[in-house]
Structures are given as structure tokens and as C-alpha cells.
């Protein structure tokens, strides 16, 4: 094997006051695997990138003198010791794991992580994805939830970093800080935190996005990742353990209580909000999401049409879900017409069942309900 076969690893955090605190211990398995894969000195290096901070590198490579430790037992002990040392260092200097610039700059952190990672390397992006800085300012982008791919297409290509040759994993999308509200004061001090109401009355705790907004975040960042030329783009929806944030940077709040729409685009309706369990019966909550779309369709130019595509999760022993997904798509289009969408804007319902999943909800053959929820959707697409 040659030296070029090593796989560099970078873990990048936005780590703002609007998100859970950094918990590197939650990535112990990934870090241990990385160190175990070391073939040459330095292969076990891990680079930490945090918004506004200079990258920090730790070497987890298990060594015996100037050679890789060959004894498996001693190798495991060394990796454990190196990892504990890394955790102790970041605990002693916790400020390096807190964003030092205002806003939530996902694209900037992504760019910095790419710069710190040679081609062939892996990047783990730990972020809520709720970017508030140009050119991905979701605080100012009214229709990003309806058409995330269209939003990405409007970004100047020169503002998207070149991720060619890197494998990207996104985790934490949609997770916000709830244990330490961004609009509170330090309980051990009378000094107001920069995100406190005393410091800026316009800044409040960031509410967690619902299923539809989380799906839009997934679509947005996967689309941008693919546009950046990464060799692979995946989402890990296993939740990182929530920890209180100690970051004090100022982050605008993104609102999710209104669904904005226009006459072109895509909106994903989460089944756990829109339908009764295992049913195609619409809930009252569905109207809050469908009414703005129906209103928009009533004012759209001639020729606009909305199609519905139903999706279900893979549930072992429960069939392919095509019948249920078709019924859900059909009922959504019918309800849009009842809410005022012109008949000539109503398109075709299609049920894909579990044949086109957003994520694999049976990884390694084990069914996971948290992932299954992400696959139970009706996708609405307005075209001309």
C-alpha cells in the first residue's frame, strides 16, 4: 500500500449559540475507526474546524517508536489514550469549540473544512444547517423551504467551494439549542450574554424546525454538496447527544411558522403532520401547510400545475406502500382544490411507496423509526 491510500479526516462545526454544544465524545466510534485505519505515521490525524477559529489538529495514530503499533491490544490502548488526551485538551480549552464570529455560517465552515482536507479525505459537517450569512441566508430567503434546489441554483457558482475528491457527511441538520436558550444570561454572572435580550431584543431562542423544514434542509445541503463536486454526499440522521451550548455569538432567528410559496418549486409535506398514522386521512394541521399553496395557485399565471408524489418508509413485512402513498397524494391534490386551488392547476397523483427513499431507514437490516419518518412524505411540485 502507498502513502496516498491514507484517508484524512476533518470534523467541522458551526458551533453557534443557536445550536447544541460541541460533543466530540459522540464521535468516538468514528474517531477510533479512523485511528485504527492508520497505515503510516500521521494517518490518524484529525482536524477540527470551528466557525471563526483556526483549525486544530490532533494525532490519534497508534505508534511504537517511529512505526505503527502492530500489537492489536496495545494499539487499542494507545488509541484510547490518545482519544482521552484529545477530549481533555478540548475540555481544557473549550473556547476553541465555540463559534467566534456572529451569524451561522455553514458555507464558510464548509469552505474552511475543504481547505483543511486533501483530496481523498472525509469531512463530517456537524451543523443545524440554519445558515444566516450570505450567500446562504435562510433568514432572508422566503421560499427556501418550498424550493431548496432552486435556492441553491441561484447562488453564484464562484461562491460555492470546490469539494472535488472529498466525501462529505452531514449530521445534526435541524437540531437547535434548547437546553441553553440563546436569549438568556449566564446564571453565574450578571454580565449579559451577547445573544441576550439585554444585548439585542430582536434575537431570541431558535425554535427547532418541523419535519417539512428539516426535509428542506436535507435537500438544500445535499444539493449544494453535490453542486460543490464532492465525491459523495450523505446525511447521518443519528442524533448527536444534546449538550448545552456555551457559545455567545449572535445569531438571527429563522422563522418556521409560515410556509411561503410561489408559482414554481417543490414543497415536501411530512406524513406525520399531514396524515393520521398508517392512513391517507388528512389531519387539520395539514390545512395550515396546504392553504398557502392553494392561495398561491389561485393567483399563478395560466399553465401552472401541481403534481403530488407520495412516499412511504420500508417496513419489513408491510408491502411496498404504493397503495397508501398513492392515496395520500390523491387526497392532498383533492384538498388543495377544496382550499381554492383552480381545477386546471391540479395535476397527477403518483405513489412511489418505499421505492424512492430519502434515507435508508433499515441500515444493516435494522428498522429505525427515526429514519422511517423522513421517508413518509408527499412531495408537491409546481411546474409550468
mmCIF file of C-alpha atoms in Angstrom:
data_model
loop_
_atom_site.group_PDB
_atom_site.id
_atom_site.type_symbol
_atom_site.label_atom_id
_atom_site.label_comp_id
_atom_site.label_asym_id
_atom_site.label_seq_id
_atom_site.Cartn_x
_atom_site.Cartn_y
_atom_site.Cartn_z
ATOM 1 C CA UNK A 1 0.000 0.000 0.000
ATOM 2 C CA UNK A 2 1.161 3.503 -0.784
ATOM 3 C CA UNK A 3 1.123 6.605 1.337
ATOM 4 C CA UNK A 4 -1.641 8.077 -0.830
ATOM 5 C CA UNK A 5 -4.137 5.499 0.463
ATOM 6 C CA UNK A 6 -4.496 7.267 3.819
ATOM 7 C CA UNK A 7 -7.886 8.950 4.367
ATOM 8 C CA UNK A 8 -7.604 12.326 6.109
ATOM 9 C CA UNK A 9 -10.473 13.186 8.469
ATOM 10 C CA UNK A 10 -11.872 16.629 9.253
ATOM 11 C CA UNK A 11 -14.718 17.311 11.672
ATOM 12 C CA UNK A 12 -16.279 20.715 11.130
ATOM 13 C CA UNK A 13 -18.687 22.504 13.473
ATOM 14 C CA UNK A 14 -20.626 25.724 13.125
ATOM 15 C CA UNK A 15 -20.917 25.567 16.958
ATOM 16 C CA UNK A 16 -23.040 28.689 17.406
ATOM 17 C CA UNK A 17 -25.236 29.797 20.295
ATOM 18 C CA UNK A 18 -28.283 28.672 18.284
ATOM 19 C CA UNK A 19 -27.124 25.037 18.247
ATOM 20 C CA UNK A 20 -26.286 22.288 20.735
ATOM 21 C CA UNK A 21 -22.831 22.447 22.237
ATOM 22 C CA UNK A 22 -19.985 20.518 20.615
ATOM 23 C CA UNK A 23 -19.769 16.933 21.854
ATOM 24 C CA UNK A 24 -16.714 15.286 20.310
ATOM 25 C CA UNK A 25 -17.172 12.231 22.512
ATOM 26 C CA UNK A 26 -20.303 11.437 20.466
ATOM 27 C CA UNK A 27 -17.997 10.704 17.515
ATOM 28 C CA UNK A 28 -15.786 8.288 19.455
ATOM 29 C CA UNK A 29 -16.610 5.356 17.193
ATOM 30 C CA UNK A 30 -15.743 7.278 14.037
ATOM 31 C CA UNK A 31 -12.523 8.605 15.563
ATOM 32 C CA UNK A 32 -11.483 5.166 16.787
ATOM 33 C CA UNK A 33 -12.134 3.642 13.372
ATOM 34 C CA UNK A 34 -10.086 6.411 11.753
ATOM 35 C CA UNK A 35 -7.137 5.800 14.092
ATOM 36 C CA UNK A 36 -7.366 2.026 13.605
ATOM 37 C CA UNK A 37 -7.130 2.533 9.846
ATOM 38 C CA UNK A 38 -3.750 4.272 10.092
ATOM 39 C CA UNK A 39 -1.106 2.660 7.883
ATOM 40 C CA UNK A 40 1.643 5.232 8.215
ATOM 41 C CA UNK A 41 2.709 7.823 10.823
ATOM 42 C CA UNK A 42 0.283 10.734 10.779
ATOM 43 C CA UNK A 43 -2.571 8.816 9.168
ATOM 44 C CA UNK A 44 -4.568 9.093 12.395
ATOM 45 C CA UNK A 45 -4.577 12.889 12.394
ATOM 46 C CA UNK A 46 -7.952 14.558 12.941
ATOM 47 C CA UNK A 47 -8.533 18.211 12.100
ATOM 48 C CA UNK A 48 -11.191 20.197 13.960
ATOM 49 C CA UNK A 49 -12.702 23.175 12.153
ATOM 50 C CA UNK A 50 -14.964 25.574 14.068
ATOM 51 C CA UNK A 51 -16.636 28.711 12.741
ATOM 52 C CA UNK A 52 -14.277 31.663 13.067
ATOM 53 C CA UNK A 53 -11.447 29.604 14.629
ATOM 54 C CA UNK A 54 -8.150 28.409 13.222
ATOM 55 C CA UNK A 55 -8.144 24.639 12.515
ATOM 56 C CA UNK A 56 -6.740 22.448 15.304
ATOM 57 C CA UNK A 57 -5.156 19.047 14.604
ATOM 58 C CA UNK A 58 -4.813 16.057 16.921
ATOM 59 C CA UNK A 59 -2.850 12.919 16.087
ATOM 60 C CA UNK A 60 -4.527 9.678 17.152
ATOM 61 C CA UNK A 61 -2.097 7.466 15.243
ATOM 62 C CA UNK A 62 -1.052 4.479 17.421
ATOM 63 C CA UNK A 63 2.742 4.392 17.291
ATOM 64 C CA UNK A 64 5.633 2.260 18.574
ATOM 65 C CA UNK A 65 8.661 4.447 18.116
ATOM 66 C CA UNK A 66 8.562 5.589 14.511
ATOM 67 C CA UNK A 67 6.371 2.676 13.350
ATOM 68 C CA UNK A 68 2.660 1.913 13.552
ATOM 69 C CA UNK A 69 1.878 -0.232 16.596
ATOM 70 C CA UNK A 70 1.230 -3.774 15.354
ATOM 71 C CA UNK A 71 0.026 -5.417 18.564
ATOM 72 C CA UNK A 72 -3.778 -5.133 18.461
ATOM 73 C CA UNK A 73 -4.208 -4.921 22.232
ATOM 74 C CA UNK A 74 -1.564 -2.217 22.637
ATOM 75 C CA UNK A 75 -2.925 -0.469 19.565
ATOM 76 C CA UNK A 76 -6.389 -0.245 21.123
ATOM 77 C CA UNK A 77 -4.911 1.044 24.386
ATOM 78 C CA UNK A 78 -2.900 3.702 22.592
ATOM 79 C CA UNK A 79 -5.860 4.897 20.577
ATOM 80 C CA UNK A 80 -7.963 5.110 23.717
ATOM 81 C CA UNK A 81 -5.238 7.080 25.496
ATOM 82 C CA UNK A 82 -4.805 9.439 22.524
ATOM 83 C CA UNK A 83 -8.535 9.976 22.298
ATOM 84 C CA UNK A 84 -8.827 10.708 26.017
ATOM 85 C CA UNK A 85 -5.960 13.193 25.674
ATOM 86 C CA UNK A 86 -7.787 14.896 22.806
ATOM 87 C CA UNK A 87 -11.006 15.143 24.828
ATOM 88 C CA UNK A 88 -9.124 16.505 27.820
ATOM 89 C CA UNK A 89 -7.400 19.149 25.681
ATOM 90 C CA UNK A 90 -10.628 20.449 24.163
ATOM 91 C CA UNK A 91 -12.289 20.410 27.582
ATOM 92 C CA UNK A 92 -9.444 22.498 28.989
ATOM 93 C CA UNK A 93 -9.706 24.951 26.095
ATOM 94 C CA UNK A 94 -13.455 24.879 25.466
ATOM 95 C CA UNK A 95 -13.388 28.247 23.717
ATOM 96 C CA UNK A 96 -11.862 26.650 20.626
ATOM 97 C CA UNK A 97 -15.118 24.743 20.160
ATOM 98 C CA UNK A 98 -17.324 27.836 20.190
ATOM 99 C CA UNK A 99 -18.050 29.959 17.138
ATOM 100 C CA UNK A 100 -16.163 33.238 17.376
ATOM 101 C CA UNK A 101 -17.986 35.142 14.621
ATOM 102 C CA UNK A 102 -21.610 36.253 14.552
ATOM 103 C CA UNK A 103 -24.270 34.556 12.459
ATOM 104 C CA UNK A 104 -24.387 30.907 11.468
ATOM 105 C CA UNK A 105 -22.012 30.495 8.535
ATOM 106 C CA UNK A 106 -22.448 26.948 7.217
ATOM 107 C CA UNK A 107 -20.940 27.651 3.806
ATOM 108 C CA UNK A 108 -17.918 29.383 5.332
ATOM 109 C CA UNK A 109 -17.236 26.434 7.634
ATOM 110 C CA UNK A 110 -17.722 24.048 4.714
ATOM 111 C CA UNK A 111 -15.194 26.038 2.690
ATOM 112 C CA UNK A 112 -12.686 26.031 5.561
ATOM 113 C CA UNK A 113 -13.127 22.276 6.081
ATOM 114 C CA UNK A 114 -12.480 21.616 2.396
ATOM 115 C CA UNK A 115 -9.329 23.732 2.536
ATOM 116 C CA UNK A 116 -8.115 21.707 5.528
ATOM 117 C CA UNK A 117 -8.829 18.339 3.882
ATOM 118 C CA UNK A 118 -6.734 16.938 1.000
ATOM 119 C CA UNK A 119 -8.493 15.203 -1.858
ATOM 120 C CA UNK A 120 -9.470 11.679 -0.870
ATOM 121 C CA UNK A 121 -10.330 12.811 2.638
ATOM 122 C CA UNK A 122 -13.532 12.711 4.639
ATOM 123 C CA UNK A 123 -15.371 15.662 6.153
ATOM 124 C CA UNK A 124 -18.048 15.401 8.837
ATOM 125 C CA UNK A 125 -20.143 18.589 8.869
ATOM 126 C CA UNK A 126 -21.859 18.970 12.260
ATOM 127 C CA UNK A 127 -24.367 21.782 11.877
ATOM 128 C CA UNK A 128 -28.030 22.647 12.191
ATOM 129 C CA UNK A 129 -27.838 23.881 8.604
ATOM 130 C CA UNK A 130 -29.791 27.016 9.545
ATOM 131 C CA UNK A 131 -27.396 29.361 7.807
ATOM 132 C CA UNK A 132 -27.870 33.104 8.328
ATOM 133 C CA UNK A 133 -24.957 34.529 6.337
ATOM 134 C CA UNK A 134 -24.686 35.396 2.655
ATOM 135 C CA UNK A 135 -24.891 33.782 0.184
ATOM 136 C CA UNK A 136 -26.942 31.211 2.122
ATOM 137 C CA UNK A 137 -29.041 33.463 4.340
ATOM 138 C CA UNK A 138 -32.147 31.468 5.226
ATOM 139 C CA UNK A 139 -33.305 34.301 7.470
ATOM 140 C CA UNK A 140 -33.846 36.430 4.355
ATOM 141 C CA UNK A 141 -34.785 33.693 1.856
ATOM 142 C CA UNK A 142 -38.557 33.425 1.987
ATOM 143 C CA UNK A 143 -39.051 30.425 -0.285
ATOM 144 C CA UNK A 144 -36.129 28.137 0.524
ATOM 145 C CA UNK A 145 -38.435 25.596 2.174
ATOM 146 C CA UNK A 146 -40.565 25.304 -0.943
ATOM 147 C CA UNK A 147 -37.736 25.057 -3.453
ATOM 148 C CA UNK A 148 -34.372 24.256 -1.834
ATOM 149 C CA UNK A 149 -32.767 23.124 -5.098
ATOM 150 C CA UNK A 150 -33.897 26.325 -6.794
ATOM 151 C CA UNK A 151 -32.405 28.328 -3.948
ATOM 152 C CA UNK A 152 -29.043 26.598 -4.433
ATOM 153 C CA UNK A 153 -29.222 27.173 -8.194
ATOM 154 C CA UNK A 154 -29.412 30.933 -7.569
ATOM 155 C CA UNK A 155 -26.108 31.006 -5.661
ATOM 156 C CA UNK A 156 -23.221 32.353 -7.706
ATOM 157 C CA UNK A 157 -21.098 29.290 -8.625
ATOM 158 C CA UNK A 158 -17.991 31.247 -7.609
ATOM 159 C CA UNK A 159 -19.339 31.330 -4.033
ATOM 160 C CA UNK A 160 -19.552 27.527 -3.826
ATOM 161 C CA UNK A 161 -16.264 25.888 -2.773
ATOM 162 C CA UNK A 162 -14.701 23.070 -4.775
ATOM 163 C CA UNK A 163 -15.106 19.841 -2.795
ATOM 164 C CA UNK A 164 -13.847 17.561 -5.551
ATOM 165 C CA UNK A 165 -12.385 14.334 -4.181
ATOM 166 C CA UNK A 166 -13.805 14.723 -0.656
ATOM 167 C CA UNK A 167 -16.515 12.586 0.949
ATOM 168 C CA UNK A 168 -18.975 14.663 2.966
ATOM 169 C CA UNK A 169 -21.258 13.506 5.767
ATOM 170 C CA UNK A 170 -23.807 15.971 7.183
ATOM 171 C CA UNK A 171 -25.111 15.416 10.697
ATOM 172 C CA UNK A 172 -27.204 17.473 13.085
ATOM 173 C CA UNK A 173 -29.296 19.164 10.379
ATOM 174 C CA UNK A 174 -32.306 20.777 12.009
ATOM 175 C CA UNK A 175 -31.007 20.423 15.575
ATOM 176 C CA UNK A 176 -31.093 23.627 17.596
ATOM 177 C CA UNK A 177 -30.078 24.717 21.070
ATOM 178 C CA UNK A 178 -32.842 24.095 23.574
ATOM 179 C CA UNK A 179 -31.055 23.349 26.835
ATOM 180 C CA UNK A 180 -29.305 26.726 26.971
ATOM 181 C CA UNK A 181 -31.503 29.285 25.266
ATOM 182 C CA UNK A 182 -29.588 31.827 23.232
ATOM 183 C CA UNK A 183 -31.620 34.588 24.841
ATOM 184 C CA UNK A 184 -30.590 34.015 28.435
ATOM 185 C CA UNK A 185 -27.984 35.340 30.786
ATOM 186 C CA UNK A 186 -25.135 33.407 32.291
ATOM 187 C CA UNK A 187 -26.557 32.026 35.572
ATOM 188 C CA UNK A 188 -23.186 32.558 37.272
ATOM 189 C CA UNK A 189 -22.715 36.132 36.136
ATOM 190 C CA UNK A 190 -24.632 39.399 35.901
ATOM 191 C CA UNK A 191 -22.985 40.111 32.552
ATOM 192 C CA UNK A 192 -25.498 39.748 29.723
ATOM 193 C CA UNK A 193 -24.594 37.197 27.072
ATOM 194 C CA UNK A 194 -24.293 38.749 23.590
ATOM 195 C CA UNK A 195 -27.414 36.870 22.492
ATOM 196 C CA UNK A 196 -29.424 38.014 25.478
ATOM 197 C CA UNK A 197 -32.486 40.221 25.305
ATOM 198 C CA UNK A 198 -30.490 42.942 27.041
ATOM 199 C CA UNK A 199 -27.900 42.816 24.264
ATOM 200 C CA UNK A 200 -30.311 42.619 21.331
ATOM 201 C CA UNK A 201 -34.074 42.383 21.784
ATOM 202 C CA UNK A 202 -34.526 41.087 18.245
ATOM 203 C CA UNK A 203 -32.632 37.886 18.981
ATOM 204 C CA UNK A 204 -34.474 35.001 20.649
ATOM 205 C CA UNK A 205 -34.140 31.271 21.057
ATOM 206 C CA UNK A 206 -34.120 29.438 17.717
ATOM 207 C CA UNK A 207 -37.091 27.098 17.556
ATOM 208 C CA UNK A 208 -36.471 23.664 16.099
ATOM 209 C CA UNK A 209 -37.768 23.202 12.547
ATOM 210 C CA UNK A 210 -40.559 20.714 11.943
ATOM 211 C CA UNK A 211 -40.345 17.680 9.643
ATOM 212 C CA UNK A 212 -41.061 19.609 6.437
ATOM 213 C CA UNK A 213 -38.415 22.237 7.184
ATOM 214 C CA UNK A 214 -35.911 19.538 8.196
ATOM 215 C CA UNK A 215 -36.530 17.775 4.891
ATOM 216 C CA UNK A 216 -35.956 21.060 3.073
ATOM 217 C CA UNK A 217 -32.666 21.494 4.963
ATOM 218 C CA UNK A 218 -31.612 17.995 3.907
ATOM 219 C CA UNK A 219 -32.472 18.742 0.283
ATOM 220 C CA UNK A 220 -30.708 22.111 0.344
ATOM 221 C CA UNK A 221 -27.383 20.950 1.753
ATOM 222 C CA UNK A 222 -27.267 17.715 -0.221
ATOM 223 C CA UNK A 223 -27.917 19.736 -3.373
ATOM 224 C CA UNK A 224 -25.211 22.256 -2.500
ATOM 225 C CA UNK A 225 -22.807 19.434 -1.594
ATOM 226 C CA UNK A 226 -23.382 17.776 -4.949
ATOM 227 C CA UNK A 227 -23.031 21.125 -6.717
ATOM 228 C CA UNK A 228 -19.661 21.592 -4.983
ATOM 229 C CA UNK A 229 -18.399 18.440 -6.713
ATOM 230 C CA UNK A 230 -17.900 16.234 -3.644
ATOM 231 C CA UNK A 231 -17.258 12.578 -4.428
ATOM 232 C CA UNK A 232 -20.093 11.594 -2.067
ATOM 233 C CA UNK A 233 -22.722 13.461 -0.059
ATOM 234 C CA UNK A 234 -24.645 11.697 2.701
ATOM 235 C CA UNK A 235 -26.734 12.571 5.739
ATOM 236 C CA UNK A 236 -26.352 10.791 9.074
ATOM 237 C CA UNK A 237 -29.607 11.249 10.934
ATOM 238 C CA UNK A 238 -28.475 9.568 14.123
ATOM 239 C CA UNK A 239 -28.939 12.285 16.715
ATOM 240 C CA UNK A 240 -25.862 13.558 18.472
ATOM 241 C CA UNK A 241 -26.439 13.778 22.241
ATOM 242 C CA UNK A 242 -27.698 17.258 23.066
ATOM 243 C CA UNK A 243 -25.411 19.318 25.279
ATOM 244 C CA UNK A 244 -25.848 22.892 26.497
ATOM 245 C CA UNK A 245 -24.140 25.453 24.309
ATOM 246 C CA UNK A 246 -21.592 27.804 25.815
ATOM 247 C CA UNK A 247 -21.166 29.822 22.620
ATOM 248 C CA UNK A 248 -22.082 33.500 22.866
ATOM 249 C CA UNK A 249 -22.094 34.684 19.271
ATOM 250 C CA UNK A 250 -25.177 36.443 17.937
ATOM 251 C CA UNK A 251 -27.403 34.527 15.516
ATOM 252 C CA UNK A 252 -30.618 35.817 13.906
ATOM 253 C CA UNK A 253 -33.712 33.690 14.331
ATOM 254 C CA UNK A 254 -35.212 31.861 11.355
ATOM 255 C CA UNK A 255 -38.999 31.555 11.500
ATOM 256 C CA UNK A 256 -40.823 28.370 10.512
ATOM 257 C CA UNK A 257 -44.389 29.290 11.438
ATOM 258 C CA UNK A 258 -45.319 30.350 7.912
ATOM 259 C CA UNK A 259 -44.959 28.448 4.674
ATOM 260 C CA UNK A 260 -44.166 30.805 1.822
ATOM 261 C CA UNK A 261 -44.703 29.739 -1.740
ATOM 262 C CA UNK A 262 -44.576 30.967 -5.317
ATOM 263 C CA UNK A 263 -45.643 29.713 -8.705
ATOM 264 C CA UNK A 264 -42.758 27.315 -9.270
ATOM 265 C CA UNK A 265 -40.973 24.945 -6.931
ATOM 266 C CA UNK A 266 -41.237 21.940 -4.661
ATOM 267 C CA UNK A 267 -42.630 21.541 -1.150
ATOM 268 C CA UNK A 268 -42.335 18.390 0.963
ATOM 269 C CA UNK A 269 -45.270 17.535 3.199
ATOM 270 C CA UNK A 270 -44.325 15.375 6.198
ATOM 271 C CA UNK A 271 -46.748 12.492 6.658
ATOM 272 C CA UNK A 272 -46.526 12.510 10.457
ATOM 273 C CA UNK A 273 -48.017 16.024 10.412
ATOM 274 C CA UNK A 274 -50.378 15.768 7.435
ATOM 275 C CA UNK A 275 -51.920 12.313 7.923
ATOM 276 C CA UNK A 276 -53.291 10.068 10.612
ATOM 277 C CA UNK A 277 -50.944 7.137 11.370
ATOM 278 C CA UNK A 278 -50.935 4.445 8.662
ATOM 279 C CA UNK A 279 -53.725 6.303 6.894
ATOM 280 C CA UNK A 280 -54.413 8.594 3.940
ATOM 281 C CA UNK A 281 -56.793 10.712 6.055
ATOM 282 C CA UNK A 282 -55.590 14.304 6.248
ATOM 283 C CA UNK A 283 -55.268 15.995 9.641
ATOM 284 C CA UNK A 284 -56.403 19.511 10.496
ATOM 285 C CA UNK A 285 -52.756 20.517 10.719
ATOM 286 C CA UNK A 286 -52.340 19.739 7.018
ATOM 287 C CA UNK A 287 -54.520 22.696 6.077
ATOM 288 C CA UNK A 288 -52.020 25.121 7.620
ATOM 289 C CA UNK A 289 -49.423 23.845 5.162
ATOM 290 C CA UNK A 290 -51.691 23.413 2.147
ATOM 291 C CA UNK A 291 -53.691 26.645 2.357
ATOM 292 C CA UNK A 292 -50.784 28.965 1.354
ATOM 293 C CA UNK A 293 -50.060 26.717 -1.641
ATOM 294 C CA UNK A 294 -53.708 26.742 -2.705
ATOM 295 C CA UNK A 295 -53.804 30.542 -2.354
ATOM 296 C CA UNK A 296 -50.685 30.893 -4.490
ATOM 297 C CA UNK A 297 -52.054 28.601 -7.192
ATOM 298 C CA UNK A 298 -55.170 30.772 -7.399
ATOM 299 C CA UNK A 299 -53.016 33.744 -8.426
ATOM 300 C CA UNK A 300 -50.436 31.953 -10.596
ATOM 301 C CA UNK A 301 -50.240 32.532 -14.378
ATOM 302 C CA UNK A 302 -52.071 30.154 -16.685
ATOM 303 C CA UNK A 303 -50.290 26.881 -17.313
ATOM 304 C CA UNK A 304 -49.100 26.225 -13.781
ATOM 305 C CA UNK A 305 -49.797 22.714 -12.490
ATOM 306 C CA UNK A 306 -49.110 20.979 -9.205
ATOM 307 C CA UNK A 307 -48.296 17.256 -9.094
ATOM 308 C CA UNK A 308 -48.117 15.118 -5.964
ATOM 309 C CA UNK A 309 -45.667 12.264 -5.331
ATOM 310 C CA UNK A 310 -46.310 10.037 -2.327
ATOM 311 C CA UNK A 311 -43.568 8.173 -0.474
ATOM 312 C CA UNK A 312 -43.612 5.695 2.399
ATOM 313 C CA UNK A 313 -40.969 4.048 4.541
ATOM 314 C CA UNK A 314 -39.717 0.498 4.189
ATOM 315 C CA UNK A 315 -41.363 -1.512 6.955
ATOM 316 C CA UNK A 316 -40.391 -5.205 6.950
ATOM 317 C CA UNK A 317 -43.403 -7.375 6.188
ATOM 318 C CA UNK A 318 -45.696 -4.452 5.281
ATOM 319 C CA UNK A 319 -45.507 -4.420 1.494
ATOM 320 C CA UNK A 320 -44.197 -1.695 -0.792
ATOM 321 C CA UNK A 321 -46.577 1.064 0.362
ATOM 322 C CA UNK A 322 -47.519 2.102 -3.172
ATOM 323 C CA UNK A 323 -51.257 1.948 -2.468
ATOM 324 C CA UNK A 324 -51.004 4.113 0.659
ATOM 325 C CA UNK A 325 -48.656 6.629 -0.961
ATOM 326 C CA UNK A 326 -50.942 6.947 -3.999
ATOM 327 C CA UNK A 327 -53.978 7.534 -1.786
ATOM 328 C CA UNK A 328 -52.120 10.214 0.176
ATOM 329 C CA UNK A 329 -51.001 12.006 -2.992
ATOM 330 C CA UNK A 330 -54.566 11.856 -4.338
ATOM 331 C CA UNK A 331 -56.085 13.265 -1.140
ATOM 332 C CA UNK A 332 -53.579 16.122 -0.986
ATOM 333 C CA UNK A 333 -54.446 17.284 -4.504
ATOM 334 C CA UNK A 334 -58.156 16.982 -3.757
ATOM 335 C CA UNK A 335 -57.741 19.048 -0.585
ATOM 336 C CA UNK A 336 -55.816 21.756 -2.456
ATOM 337 C CA UNK A 337 -58.766 22.130 -4.801
ATOM 338 C CA UNK A 338 -61.169 22.311 -1.846
ATOM 339 C CA UNK A 339 -58.978 25.063 -0.356
ATOM 340 C CA UNK A 340 -59.265 27.161 -3.508
ATOM 341 C CA UNK A 341 -56.683 25.938 -5.991
ATOM 342 C CA UNK A 342 -58.193 26.179 -9.508
ATOM 343 C CA UNK A 343 -59.155 22.844 -11.041
ATOM 344 C CA UNK A 344 -56.854 23.413 -14.022
ATOM 345 C CA UNK A 345 -53.834 23.664 -11.693
ATOM 346 C CA UNK A 346 -54.399 20.217 -10.193
ATOM 347 C CA UNK A 347 -52.053 17.672 -11.726
ATOM 348 C CA UNK A 348 -51.457 13.960 -11.311
ATOM 349 C CA UNK A 349 -51.016 11.966 -8.083
ATOM 350 C CA UNK A 350 -48.263 9.342 -8.124
ATOM 351 C CA UNK A 351 -47.401 6.836 -5.422
ATOM 352 C CA UNK A 352 -43.836 5.555 -5.212
ATOM 353 C CA UNK A 353 -44.248 3.728 -1.914
ATOM 354 C CA UNK A 354 -40.865 2.795 -0.480
ATOM 355 C CA UNK A 355 -39.107 2.582 -3.868
ATOM 356 C CA UNK A 356 -37.504 6.040 -3.725
ATOM 357 C CA UNK A 357 -36.399 6.631 -0.122
ATOM 358 C CA UNK A 358 -34.739 9.817 1.048
ATOM 359 C CA UNK A 359 -32.632 7.821 3.507
ATOM 360 C CA UNK A 360 -32.102 4.132 4.205
ATOM 361 C CA UNK A 361 -34.409 3.511 7.175
ATOM 362 C CA UNK A 362 -33.241 -0.099 7.592
ATOM 363 C CA UNK A 363 -29.452 0.327 7.861
ATOM 364 C CA UNK A 364 -27.734 -3.025 8.221
ATOM 365 C CA UNK A 365 -31.166 -4.633 8.069
ATOM 366 C CA UNK A 366 -32.417 -2.991 11.292
ATOM 367 C CA UNK A 367 -35.609 -0.919 11.073
ATOM 368 C CA UNK A 368 -35.310 2.596 12.540
ATOM 369 C CA UNK A 369 -38.423 4.667 13.158
ATOM 370 C CA UNK A 370 -36.499 7.968 13.373
ATOM 371 C CA UNK A 371 -35.277 7.445 9.806
ATOM 372 C CA UNK A 372 -38.583 5.997 8.605
ATOM 373 C CA UNK A 373 -40.332 9.281 9.417
ATOM 374 C CA UNK A 374 -38.108 11.063 6.920
ATOM 375 C CA UNK A 375 -39.323 8.782 4.130
ATOM 376 C CA UNK A 376 -43.049 9.267 4.793
ATOM 377 C CA UNK A 377 -43.774 12.315 2.685
ATOM 378 C CA UNK A 378 -45.846 13.758 -0.128
ATOM 379 C CA UNK A 379 -43.761 15.895 -2.451
ATOM 380 C CA UNK A 380 -45.661 18.690 -4.220
ATOM 381 C CA UNK A 381 -44.093 20.145 -7.352
ATOM 382 C CA UNK A 382 -45.419 23.209 -9.171
ATOM 383 C CA UNK A 383 -44.370 23.352 -12.828
ATOM 384 C CA UNK A 384 -45.342 25.319 -15.937
#
